[in-house]
């Protein structure tokens, strides 16, 4: 098996199946000569990612929660799936719903970090590695608790204020119309060495989406744009947690997928609209593209907008 992206890579290539050329030796042959000669061809290689079996909770049409499937196995979700606890090294979890266009906002509360715990919050697509913090690659943007740095492509940049246990961080993303979802609509599943993998169809590389951006609030204070002109794709709220092995209690963050029609959330979505329509990034139809997250805590249900997995508040 040829590893394409190194030990951390989410994708790899496997030979499936090999073409048989023939045998050396007869049926009763012994020793080194009684083996099957296999010739590998490039056409036999397919790109795969580890298959995660979908569940009813992750289906489009459910309320927005933290995903049981799209997370590192070391992370533990609360019973209501609105909080996550992590131990020993950076791992990530994404929400069940994402979007490739529109303006979205949700909030995260740092409930417990402990003496060695750390957190990164942000947005990432499913191409991003979950066994690493958000911002580790080109498919996500993170806001770091230490120094308030932004992280993208594993590069830290001076950004906003540092945050810590007890703070509330608002996560905001703006994706103008025109970007592609960059997600497969159907899944072809294959078995290799006893494990299931999902075949990744060849697709064009994502292009930068002009005027898109990610930004954050700390306790209601806007910290600015952390990254602009994101790669097109479907982005999900993402939480990454870290502790050292000697810390017994894990680091815990709670999510609130707030009702964006009312209160502070509505103000922050309007704030994003003002930023997006300022200067060169004008979008006259922006108001029509504000696809809103559901308020899980108030029991709002969502309905499917389309097959890409976006969600609106049910009327």
CSV table of C-alpha atoms in Angstrom, one decimal:
chain,number,residue,atom,x,y,z
A,1,UNK,CA,0.0,0.0,0.0
A,2,UNK,CA,1.4,3.3,-1.0
A,3,UNK,CA,0.9,6.1,1.6
A,4,UNK,CA,0.2,9.3,-0.3
A,5,UNK,CA,0.2,11.9,2.5
A,6,UNK,CA,2.5,10.4,5.1
A,7,UNK,CA,1.5,9.0,8.5
A,8,UNK,CA,-1.0,11.8,9.2
A,9,UNK,CA,-2.5,11.6,5.7
A,10,UNK,CA,-6.2,11.1,5.5
A,11,UNK,CA,-5.9,9.7,2.0
A,12,UNK,CA,-3.9,6.7,0.7
A,13,UNK,CA,-3.7,4.6,-2.4
A,14,UNK,CA,-4.2,0.8,-2.5
A,15,UNK,CA,-3.8,-1.7,-5.2
A,16,UNK,CA,-7.2,-3.2,-5.8
A,17,UNK,CA,-7.0,-5.8,-7.3
A,18,UNK,CA,-3.6,-6.8,-8.7
A,19,UNK,CA,-3.4,-8.5,-12.1
A,20,UNK,CA,-2.0,-12.0,-11.9
A,21,UNK,CA,0.8,-12.8,-14.4
A,22,UNK,CA,1.2,-16.5,-13.5
A,23,UNK,CA,2.9,-19.0,-11.2
A,24,UNK,CA,6.4,-20.3,-10.9
A,25,UNK,CA,6.6,-24.0,-10.0
A,26,UNK,CA,4.0,-26.7,-10.0
A,27,UNK,CA,1.2,-27.3,-7.6
A,28,UNK,CA,3.5,-29.4,-5.4
A,29,UNK,CA,6.5,-27.0,-5.7
A,30,UNK,CA,8.3,-26.1,-2.5
A,31,UNK,CA,10.5,-23.3,-1.3
A,32,UNK,CA,11.1,-19.9,-2.8
A,33,UNK,CA,9.8,-20.9,-6.3
A,34,UNK,CA,6.3,-21.8,-5.2
A,35,UNK,CA,4.9,-18.3,-5.1
A,36,UNK,CA,2.5,-16.3,-7.2
A,37,UNK,CA,4.0,-13.6,-9.4
A,38,UNK,CA,1.9,-10.4,-9.4
A,39,UNK,CA,2.4,-7.5,-11.7
A,40,UNK,CA,1.0,-4.2,-10.5
A,41,UNK,CA,-0.4,-1.6,-12.9
A,42,UNK,CA,-1.1,2.1,-12.2
A,43,UNK,CA,-4.7,1.6,-13.3
A,44,UNK,CA,-5.3,-0.8,-10.4
A,45,UNK,CA,-4.7,2.0,-7.8
A,46,UNK,CA,-7.6,3.9,-6.3
A,47,UNK,CA,-7.6,6.7,-3.8
A,48,UNK,CA,-9.4,5.9,-0.6
A,49,UNK,CA,-10.2,7.3,2.8
A,50,UNK,CA,-11.3,5.3,5.9
A,51,UNK,CA,-15.0,4.5,5.7
A,52,UNK,CA,-17.2,5.8,8.5
A,53,UNK,CA,-20.6,4.2,8.5
A,54,UNK,CA,-23.3,6.9,8.5
A,55,UNK,CA,-25.9,6.9,11.3
A,56,UNK,CA,-29.4,8.2,11.6
A,57,UNK,CA,-28.0,11.0,13.8
A,58,UNK,CA,-25.7,12.2,11.1
A,59,UNK,CA,-28.3,12.2,8.3
A,60,UNK,CA,-29.2,15.6,6.8
A,61,UNK,CA,-32.4,16.7,8.3
A,62,UNK,CA,-31.4,16.1,11.9
A,63,UNK,CA,-30.6,18.9,14.3
A,64,UNK,CA,-27.1,20.2,14.2
A,65,UNK,CA,-24.9,18.4,16.7
A,66,UNK,CA,-21.3,17.2,17.1
A,67,UNK,CA,-20.7,14.2,14.8
A,68,UNK,CA,-20.3,10.7,16.2
A,69,UNK,CA,-18.6,9.7,12.9
A,70,UNK,CA,-16.6,12.7,11.9
A,71,UNK,CA,-14.3,12.8,14.9
A,72,UNK,CA,-11.1,11.3,16.2
A,73,UNK,CA,-11.9,8.1,18.3
A,74,UNK,CA,-10.0,9.5,21.3
A,75,UNK,CA,-12.6,12.2,21.8
A,76,UNK,CA,-15.7,11.7,24.0
A,77,UNK,CA,-19.0,13.4,23.3
A,78,UNK,CA,-21.6,14.3,25.9
A,79,UNK,CA,-24.9,12.5,25.9
A,80,UNK,CA,-26.6,15.4,24.2
A,81,UNK,CA,-23.7,15.7,21.7
A,82,UNK,CA,-23.2,19.4,22.5
A,83,UNK,CA,-19.9,19.0,24.4
A,84,UNK,CA,-16.7,17.2,23.7
A,85,UNK,CA,-13.8,16.1,25.9
A,86,UNK,CA,-10.3,15.3,24.8
A,87,UNK,CA,-7.3,13.6,26.2
A,88,UNK,CA,-3.6,13.3,25.3
A,89,UNK,CA,-2.7,15.1,22.1
A,90,UNK,CA,-4.6,17.2,19.6
A,91,UNK,CA,-7.7,15.6,18.1
A,92,UNK,CA,-10.6,17.1,16.3
A,93,UNK,CA,-14.4,16.8,15.9
A,94,UNK,CA,-16.7,18.4,13.3
A,95,UNK,CA,-20.4,19.2,13.4
A,96,UNK,CA,-22.9,17.1,11.6
A,97,UNK,CA,-23.9,19.9,9.1
A,98,UNK,CA,-21.7,22.1,6.9
A,99,UNK,CA,-22.2,24.5,4.0
A,100,UNK,CA,-20.5,25.7,0.9
A,101,UNK,CA,-22.2,29.0,0.6
A,102,UNK,CA,-23.8,31.5,3.0
A,103,UNK,CA,-23.0,33.1,6.3
A,104,UNK,CA,-23.0,31.0,9.5
A,105,UNK,CA,-22.3,31.5,13.2
A,106,UNK,CA,-22.1,29.3,16.3
A,107,UNK,CA,-20.5,29.6,19.7
A,108,UNK,CA,-18.1,27.5,21.8
A,109,UNK,CA,-17.6,27.8,25.6
A,110,UNK,CA,-14.4,26.5,27.2
A,111,UNK,CA,-15.8,24.6,30.2
A,112,UNK,CA,-12.5,23.1,31.4
A,113,UNK,CA,-8.9,23.1,30.2
A,114,UNK,CA,-6.9,22.2,33.3
A,115,UNK,CA,-3.2,22.8,33.8
A,116,UNK,CA,-2.0,21.3,30.5
A,117,UNK,CA,-5.1,21.6,28.3
A,118,UNK,CA,-5.3,23.7,25.1
A,119,UNK,CA,-8.0,24.4,22.4
A,120,UNK,CA,-8.3,25.4,18.8
A,121,UNK,CA,-11.6,26.4,17.3
A,122,UNK,CA,-12.5,27.0,13.7
A,123,UNK,CA,-14.0,25.7,10.4
A,124,UNK,CA,-12.8,22.8,8.3
A,125,UNK,CA,-13.9,20.7,5.4
A,126,UNK,CA,-13.9,16.9,5.4
A,127,UNK,CA,-10.6,16.9,3.6
A,128,UNK,CA,-9.0,18.2,6.8
A,129,UNK,CA,-7.2,15.7,9.1
A,130,UNK,CA,-9.2,15.0,12.3
A,131,UNK,CA,-6.2,13.5,14.1
A,132,UNK,CA,-4.6,16.9,14.1
A,133,UNK,CA,-5.8,20.4,15.2
A,134,UNK,CA,-7.9,22.5,12.9
A,135,UNK,CA,-5.7,24.7,10.7
A,136,UNK,CA,-3.1,21.9,10.4
A,137,UNK,CA,-3.6,21.9,6.6
A,138,UNK,CA,-5.1,24.0,3.8
A,139,UNK,CA,-8.6,22.7,4.4
A,140,UNK,CA,-9.3,24.5,7.7
A,141,UNK,CA,-8.7,27.7,9.7
A,142,UNK,CA,-8.2,27.7,13.5
A,143,UNK,CA,-8.1,30.2,16.3
A,144,UNK,CA,-5.5,29.2,19.0
A,145,UNK,CA,-6.0,29.7,22.7
A,146,UNK,CA,-2.3,30.5,23.2
A,147,UNK,CA,-1.4,34.0,22.0
A,148,UNK,CA,-4.7,34.2,20.1
A,149,UNK,CA,-2.9,33.2,16.9
A,150,UNK,CA,-4.8,32.1,13.8
A,151,UNK,CA,-3.6,28.9,12.2
A,152,UNK,CA,-3.8,27.9,8.5
A,153,UNK,CA,-1.7,25.4,6.6
A,154,UNK,CA,0.1,24.8,10.0
A,155,UNK,CA,1.4,28.4,9.9
A,156,UNK,CA,0.6,30.6,12.9
A,157,UNK,CA,-0.2,34.3,12.4
A,158,UNK,CA,-0.7,37.1,14.8
A,159,UNK,CA,-4.4,37.6,15.1
A,160,UNK,CA,-6.5,38.3,18.2
A,161,UNK,CA,-6.7,38.0,21.9
A,162,UNK,CA,-5.7,34.8,23.7
A,163,UNK,CA,-8.6,33.0,25.4
A,164,UNK,CA,-8.9,30.5,28.2
A,165,UNK,CA,-11.2,28.5,30.4
A,166,UNK,CA,-14.6,30.2,30.8
A,167,UNK,CA,-14.4,32.3,27.6
A,168,UNK,CA,-17.1,32.2,24.9
A,169,UNK,CA,-15.8,32.1,21.4
A,170,UNK,CA,-18.0,32.9,18.4
A,171,UNK,CA,-17.1,31.2,15.1
A,172,UNK,CA,-18.2,32.9,11.9
A,173,UNK,CA,-17.7,32.0,8.3
A,174,UNK,CA,-18.8,33.8,5.1
A,175,UNK,CA,-18.9,31.8,1.8
A,176,UNK,CA,-20.2,33.8,-1.2
A,177,UNK,CA,-22.2,32.1,-3.9
A,178,UNK,CA,-20.2,30.3,-6.6
A,179,UNK,CA,-18.1,27.8,-4.6
A,180,UNK,CA,-18.4,24.1,-5.2
A,181,UNK,CA,-19.3,21.7,-2.3
A,182,UNK,CA,-16.3,19.4,-3.2
A,183,UNK,CA,-18.0,16.4,-1.6
A,184,UNK,CA,-18.9,13.1,-3.1
A,185,UNK,CA,-22.6,12.5,-3.5
A,186,UNK,CA,-22.4,8.7,-3.4
A,187,UNK,CA,-20.0,6.4,-1.6
A,188,UNK,CA,-18.3,3.4,-3.2
A,189,UNK,CA,-17.0,1.2,-0.4
A,190,UNK,CA,-14.3,-1.4,-0.8
A,191,UNK,CA,-12.7,-3.9,1.6
A,192,UNK,CA,-8.9,-4.0,2.0
A,193,UNK,CA,-7.0,-6.1,4.5
A,194,UNK,CA,-10.2,-6.6,6.6
A,195,UNK,CA,-11.0,-2.8,6.8
A,196,UNK,CA,-13.6,-0.8,4.9
A,197,UNK,CA,-12.5,2.2,2.8
A,198,UNK,CA,-14.5,4.7,0.7
A,199,UNK,CA,-13.2,5.3,-2.8
A,200,UNK,CA,-12.4,9.0,-3.6
A,201,UNK,CA,-13.3,9.9,-7.2
A,202,UNK,CA,-10.8,12.1,-9.0
A,203,UNK,CA,-12.0,15.7,-8.9
A,204,UNK,CA,-10.5,19.0,-9.7
A,205,UNK,CA,-8.5,20.7,-7.0
A,206,UNK,CA,-10.5,23.3,-5.1
A,207,UNK,CA,-9.9,26.9,-6.1
A,208,UNK,CA,-9.8,30.0,-3.8
A,209,UNK,CA,-13.3,31.5,-3.3
A,210,UNK,CA,-12.9,35.3,-3.6
A,211,UNK,CA,-14.3,37.3,-0.7
A,212,UNK,CA,-14.8,34.3,1.6
A,213,UNK,CA,-13.5,34.6,5.1
A,214,UNK,CA,-13.4,33.2,8.6
A,215,UNK,CA,-13.5,35.4,11.7
A,216,UNK,CA,-14.0,35.0,15.5
A,217,UNK,CA,-15.5,36.8,18.5
A,218,UNK,CA,-14.1,36.5,22.0
A,219,UNK,CA,-16.8,37.2,24.6
A,220,UNK,CA,-18.6,39.4,22.1
A,221,UNK,CA,-15.6,41.3,20.8
A,222,UNK,CA,-14.9,41.0,17.1
A,223,UNK,CA,-11.3,39.8,16.6
A,224,UNK,CA,-11.2,40.4,12.8
A,225,UNK,CA,-10.8,38.2,9.8
A,226,UNK,CA,-8.5,35.2,10.5
A,227,UNK,CA,-8.3,34.1,6.9
A,228,UNK,CA,-9.7,35.2,3.5
A,229,UNK,CA,-10.2,33.7,0.1
A,230,UNK,CA,-10.7,30.2,1.4
A,231,UNK,CA,-10.5,27.1,-0.8
A,232,UNK,CA,-14.0,26.3,-2.0
A,233,UNK,CA,-15.6,23.4,-0.3
A,234,UNK,CA,-18.1,22.5,2.4
A,235,UNK,CA,-17.0,23.8,5.8
A,236,UNK,CA,-18.1,22.5,9.3
A,237,UNK,CA,-17.6,24.0,12.8
A,238,UNK,CA,-14.6,22.2,14.3
A,239,UNK,CA,-13.2,21.8,17.8
A,240,UNK,CA,-9.7,20.6,18.5
A,241,UNK,CA,-8.5,19.7,22.1
A,242,UNK,CA,-5.2,18.8,23.7
A,243,UNK,CA,-3.9,17.7,27.1
A,244,UNK,CA,-0.6,16.1,28.3
A,245,UNK,CA,-0.8,12.5,29.5
A,246,UNK,CA,-0.3,13.4,33.2
A,247,UNK,CA,-3.5,15.4,33.3
A,248,UNK,CA,-6.3,13.0,34.5
A,249,UNK,CA,-9.3,15.2,33.6
A,250,UNK,CA,-9.8,16.0,29.9
A,251,UNK,CA,-10.3,19.3,28.3
A,252,UNK,CA,-14.0,20.1,27.6
A,253,UNK,CA,-15.7,22.5,25.2
A,254,UNK,CA,-19.5,23.0,24.8
A,255,UNK,CA,-21.1,24.1,21.5
A,256,UNK,CA,-24.1,26.2,21.0
A,257,UNK,CA,-25.6,26.2,17.4
A,258,UNK,CA,-27.5,29.4,18.2
A,259,UNK,CA,-30.7,30.8,16.7
A,260,UNK,CA,-29.4,33.4,14.3
A,261,UNK,CA,-32.7,35.1,13.8
A,262,UNK,CA,-32.5,36.7,17.3
A,263,UNK,CA,-30.2,38.3,19.8
A,264,UNK,CA,-26.5,38.6,19.5
A,265,UNK,CA,-26.2,35.9,16.9
A,266,UNK,CA,-28.3,37.9,14.5
A,267,UNK,CA,-26.2,41.0,15.1
A,268,UNK,CA,-23.0,39.0,14.3
A,269,UNK,CA,-24.5,37.6,11.1
A,270,UNK,CA,-25.4,41.2,10.1
A,271,UNK,CA,-21.8,42.2,11.1
A,272,UNK,CA,-20.5,39.6,8.7
A,273,UNK,CA,-22.8,40.9,5.9
A,274,UNK,CA,-21.5,44.4,6.4
A,275,UNK,CA,-17.9,43.1,6.2
A,276,UNK,CA,-18.7,41.1,3.1
A,277,UNK,CA,-20.3,44.0,1.2
A,278,UNK,CA,-17.5,46.4,2.1
A,279,UNK,CA,-15.0,47.5,-0.5
A,280,UNK,CA,-14.3,45.1,-3.4
A,281,UNK,CA,-16.4,42.2,-2.0
A,282,UNK,CA,-19.8,43.5,-2.8
A,283,UNK,CA,-22.7,41.0,-3.1
A,284,UNK,CA,-26.1,42.5,-3.7
A,285,UNK,CA,-27.9,39.2,-3.1
A,286,UNK,CA,-26.1,38.5,0.1
A,287,UNK,CA,-29.2,38.6,2.2
A,288,UNK,CA,-30.7,35.8,0.2
A,289,UNK,CA,-27.7,33.6,0.9
A,290,UNK,CA,-27.7,33.7,4.7
A,291,UNK,CA,-28.3,30.0,5.4
A,292,UNK,CA,-28.9,29.9,9.2
A,293,UNK,CA,-27.9,27.3,11.7
A,294,UNK,CA,-30.5,25.8,13.9
A,295,UNK,CA,-30.8,26.4,17.7
A,296,UNK,CA,-30.4,23.0,19.1
A,297,UNK,CA,-30.9,24.2,22.7
A,298,UNK,CA,-34.3,25.6,21.8
A,299,UNK,CA,-35.3,22.4,20.0
A,300,UNK,CA,-35.5,23.9,16.5
A,301,UNK,CA,-35.6,21.3,13.8
A,302,UNK,CA,-33.9,21.8,10.5
A,303,UNK,CA,-35.0,20.8,7.0
A,304,UNK,CA,-32.8,19.7,4.1
A,305,UNK,CA,-31.9,22.5,1.7
A,306,UNK,CA,-30.3,20.2,-0.8
A,307,UNK,CA,-28.2,17.1,-1.1
A,308,UNK,CA,-25.0,18.8,-0.1
A,309,UNK,CA,-25.9,18.8,3.6
A,310,UNK,CA,-26.7,22.4,4.3
A,311,UNK,CA,-29.5,23.3,6.8
A,312,UNK,CA,-32.0,26.1,7.4
A,313,UNK,CA,-34.2,26.8,10.3
A,314,UNK,CA,-37.5,25.1,9.8
A,315,UNK,CA,-40.4,27.6,9.4
